[in-house]
Amino acid sequence: MLEPLVDADGAPFWAYAAQGELRVQTCADCGEPRFPPRPCCPRCQSFANDWRPVSGQGRIWSYVVPHPPLLPDYAEQAPYNVILVELTDAPGIRLVGNLVTEAGAPLGSFDPDRVRIGAKVQFVFDHATGLPQWVLERT
Ligand SMILES: [Zn+2]
């Protein structure tokens, strides 16, 4: 399995995610959320930032279903989905992830044919792999 590549700017994202919490880097001066994490605000050029907690709710903005040829670890799990989620609390912030049936479920657990753009999803955390995942929001 590929491990996340954690750099200094993104380290807080992974530290909060490991606690099951989704936070978005936000400018401490103008309040603009930004992703991926980076040193400088694109709106006001401030270097001050906070990590704002968000609900973890979002909607599927787009998705793909990768097919072989894939890296060997992923080829074994295909077909699976890769979704792009727009956060409800921070419109414009979109995170890449996988829609699964429940936290900790394998990549291919959610039938790719059932993925729909616009579906409401919720952030969960797979403690075994250390990776964020998404599940359908329970209504
Ligand atoms: Zn700013």
CSV table of C-alpha atoms and ligand atoms in Angstrom, one decimal:
chain,number,residue,atom,x,y,z
A,1,MET,CA,0.0,0.0,0.0
A,2,LEU,CA,1.2,3.5,-0.8
A,3,GLU,CA,1.7,5.7,2.3
A,4,PRO,CA,0.8,9.4,2.4
A,5,LEU,CA,3.7,11.7,1.6
A,6,VAL,CA,3.6,14.1,4.6
A,7,ASP,CA,5.3,17.4,4.2
A,8,ALA,CA,5.6,20.2,6.8
A,9,ASP,CA,2.6,22.2,5.3
A,10,GLY,CA,0.3,19.1,5.3
A,11,ALA,CA,1.5,17.5,8.6
A,12,PRO,CA,-1.4,19.0,10.6
A,13,PHE,CA,-4.0,17.6,8.2
A,14,TRP,CA,-2.7,14.1,8.8
A,15,ALA,CA,-2.3,14.6,12.6
A,16,TYR,CA,-5.9,15.7,12.9
A,17,ALA,CA,-7.1,13.0,10.5
A,18,ALA,CA,-5.4,10.4,12.7
A,19,GLN,CA,-7.6,11.6,15.5
A,20,GLY,CA,-10.7,11.1,13.3
A,21,GLU,CA,-11.0,14.8,12.7
A,22,LEU,CA,-11.2,16.7,9.4
A,23,ARG,CA,-9.7,20.1,9.5
A,24,VAL,CA,-8.9,22.6,6.7
A,25,GLN,CA,-6.1,25.0,6.6
A,26,THR,CA,-7.5,28.5,6.8
A,27,CYS,CA,-5.9,31.9,6.6
A,28,ALA,CA,-5.7,33.5,10.1
A,29,ASP,CA,-6.0,37.0,8.6
A,30,CYS,CA,-8.8,36.8,6.0
A,31,GLY,CA,-10.4,33.5,6.8
A,32,GLU,CA,-10.0,32.0,3.3
A,33,PRO,CA,-9.8,28.1,3.5
A,34,ARG,CA,-7.2,26.5,1.2
A,35,PHE,CA,-6.4,23.0,0.0
A,36,PRO,CA,-3.9,21.5,-0.5
A,37,PRO,CA,-2.1,23.1,2.5
A,38,ARG,CA,0.6,25.6,1.6
A,39,PRO,CA,2.5,28.4,3.3
A,40,CYS,CA,0.8,31.5,1.8
A,41,CYS,CA,-2.8,32.6,1.4
A,42,PRO,CA,-3.8,33.0,-2.3
A,43,ARG,CA,-6.2,35.8,-1.4
A,44,CYS,CA,-4.3,38.1,0.9
A,45,GLN,CA,-0.7,36.6,0.8
A,46,SER,CA,-0.6,36.2,4.6
A,47,PHE,CA,1.6,33.5,6.1
A,48,ALA,CA,-0.6,33.2,9.2
A,49,ASN,CA,-2.9,30.1,9.3
A,50,ASP,CA,-5.2,28.1,11.5
A,51,TRP,CA,-6.6,24.6,11.1
A,52,ARG,CA,-10.4,25.0,11.2
A,53,PRO,CA,-12.5,22.0,12.1
A,54,VAL,CA,-15.2,21.2,9.5
A,55,SER,CA,-18.2,18.8,9.7
A,56,GLY,CA,-16.8,16.3,7.3
A,57,GLN,CA,-19.9,16.5,5.2
A,58,GLY,CA,-19.8,17.0,1.5
A,59,ARG,CA,-21.1,16.1,-1.9
A,60,ILE,CA,-19.5,14.1,-4.6
A,61,TRP,CA,-18.4,16.7,-7.2
A,62,SER,CA,-16.9,14.1,-9.6
A,63,TYR,CA,-15.4,10.6,-9.7
A,64,VAL,CA,-13.5,8.1,-11.7
A,65,VAL,CA,-13.2,4.3,-11.8
A,66,PRO,CA,-9.6,3.4,-12.4
A,67,HIS,CA,-8.9,0.3,-14.5
A,68,PRO,CA,-5.7,-1.6,-15.1
A,69,PRO,CA,-2.9,-1.0,-15.8
A,70,LEU,CA,-2.5,0.1,-12.2
A,71,LEU,CA,0.2,-0.2,-9.6
A,72,PRO,CA,0.2,-3.8,-8.4
A,73,ASP,CA,-1.4,-3.1,-5.0
A,74,TYR,CA,-4.3,-1.2,-6.6
A,75,ALA,CA,-4.7,-3.7,-9.5
A,76,GLU,CA,-5.7,-6.3,-7.0
A,77,GLN,CA,-8.5,-4.1,-5.6
A,78,ALA,CA,-9.9,-2.9,-9.0
A,79,PRO,CA,-12.6,-2.0,-9.8
A,80,TYR,CA,-12.9,0.7,-7.2
A,81,ASN,CA,-14.0,4.4,-7.1
A,82,VAL,CA,-12.0,7.6,-6.6
A,83,ILE,CA,-14.2,10.5,-5.7
A,84,LEU,CA,-13.7,14.2,-5.5
A,85,VAL,CA,-15.7,15.7,-2.6
A,86,GLU,CA,-16.7,19.3,-2.2
A,87,LEU,CA,-16.9,20.2,1.5
A,88,THR,CA,-20.3,21.6,2.7
A,89,ASP,CA,-18.5,23.9,5.2
A,90,ALA,CA,-15.9,25.1,2.7
A,91,PRO,CA,-17.3,25.2,-0.8
A,92,GLY,CA,-14.5,25.3,-3.3
A,93,ILE,CA,-12.4,22.9,-1.2
A,94,ARG,CA,-12.4,19.5,-2.9
A,95,LEU,CA,-10.7,16.5,-1.4
A,96,VAL,CA,-9.8,13.3,-3.3
A,97,GLY,CA,-10.7,10.0,-1.6
A,98,ASN,CA,-12.6,6.7,-1.9
A,99,LEU,CA,-16.2,6.0,-1.2
A,100,VAL,CA,-16.5,2.8,0.9
A,101,THR,CA,-19.3,1.0,2.7
A,102,GLU,CA,-18.0,1.7,6.2
A,103,ALA,CA,-14.9,3.1,7.9
A,104,GLY,CA,-12.1,0.6,7.4
A,105,ALA,CA,-13.7,-1.2,4.5
A,106,PRO,CA,-11.5,-2.0,1.5
A,107,LEU,CA,-11.3,0.2,-1.6
A,108,GLY,CA,-13.7,-2.0,-3.7
A,109,SER,CA,-16.3,-2.3,-1.0
A,110,PHE,CA,-18.7,0.3,-2.6
A,111,ASP,CA,-19.9,-0.8,-6.1
A,112,PRO,CA,-18.5,1.8,-8.5
A,113,ASP,CA,-21.7,1.6,-10.6
A,114,ARG,CA,-23.6,3.0,-7.6
A,115,VAL,CA,-21.5,6.2,-7.3
A,116,ARG,CA,-23.5,9.3,-8.2
A,117,ILE,CA,-22.4,12.9,-8.6
A,118,GLY,CA,-24.1,15.1,-6.0
A,119,ALA,CA,-24.5,12.3,-3.4
A,120,LYS,CA,-24.0,13.4,0.2
A,121,VAL,CA,-21.0,11.8,1.9
A,122,GLN,CA,-19.4,11.9,5.3
A,123,PHE,CA,-15.7,11.8,6.2
A,124,VAL,CA,-14.5,8.8,8.2
A,125,PHE,CA,-11.0,7.6,9.1
A,126,ASP,CA,-9.5,4.1,8.5
A,127,HIS,CA,-7.3,3.6,11.6
A,128,ALA,CA,-5.7,0.5,10.1
A,129,THR,CA,-4.3,2.2,7.0
A,130,GLY,CA,-4.1,5.7,8.4
A,131,LEU,CA,-6.1,7.1,5.4
A,132,PRO,CA,-9.3,9.3,5.3
A,133,GLN,CA,-12.3,7.7,3.6
A,134,TRP,CA,-15.8,8.6,2.7
A,135,VAL,CA,-19.1,6.9,3.3
A,136,LEU,CA,-22.6,7.8,2.2
A,137,GLU,CA,-24.2,10.3,4.7
A,138,ARG,CA,-26.9,8.7,6.7
A,139,THR,CA,-30.1,10.7,6.6
B,1,ZN,ZN,-5.8,35.5,3.6
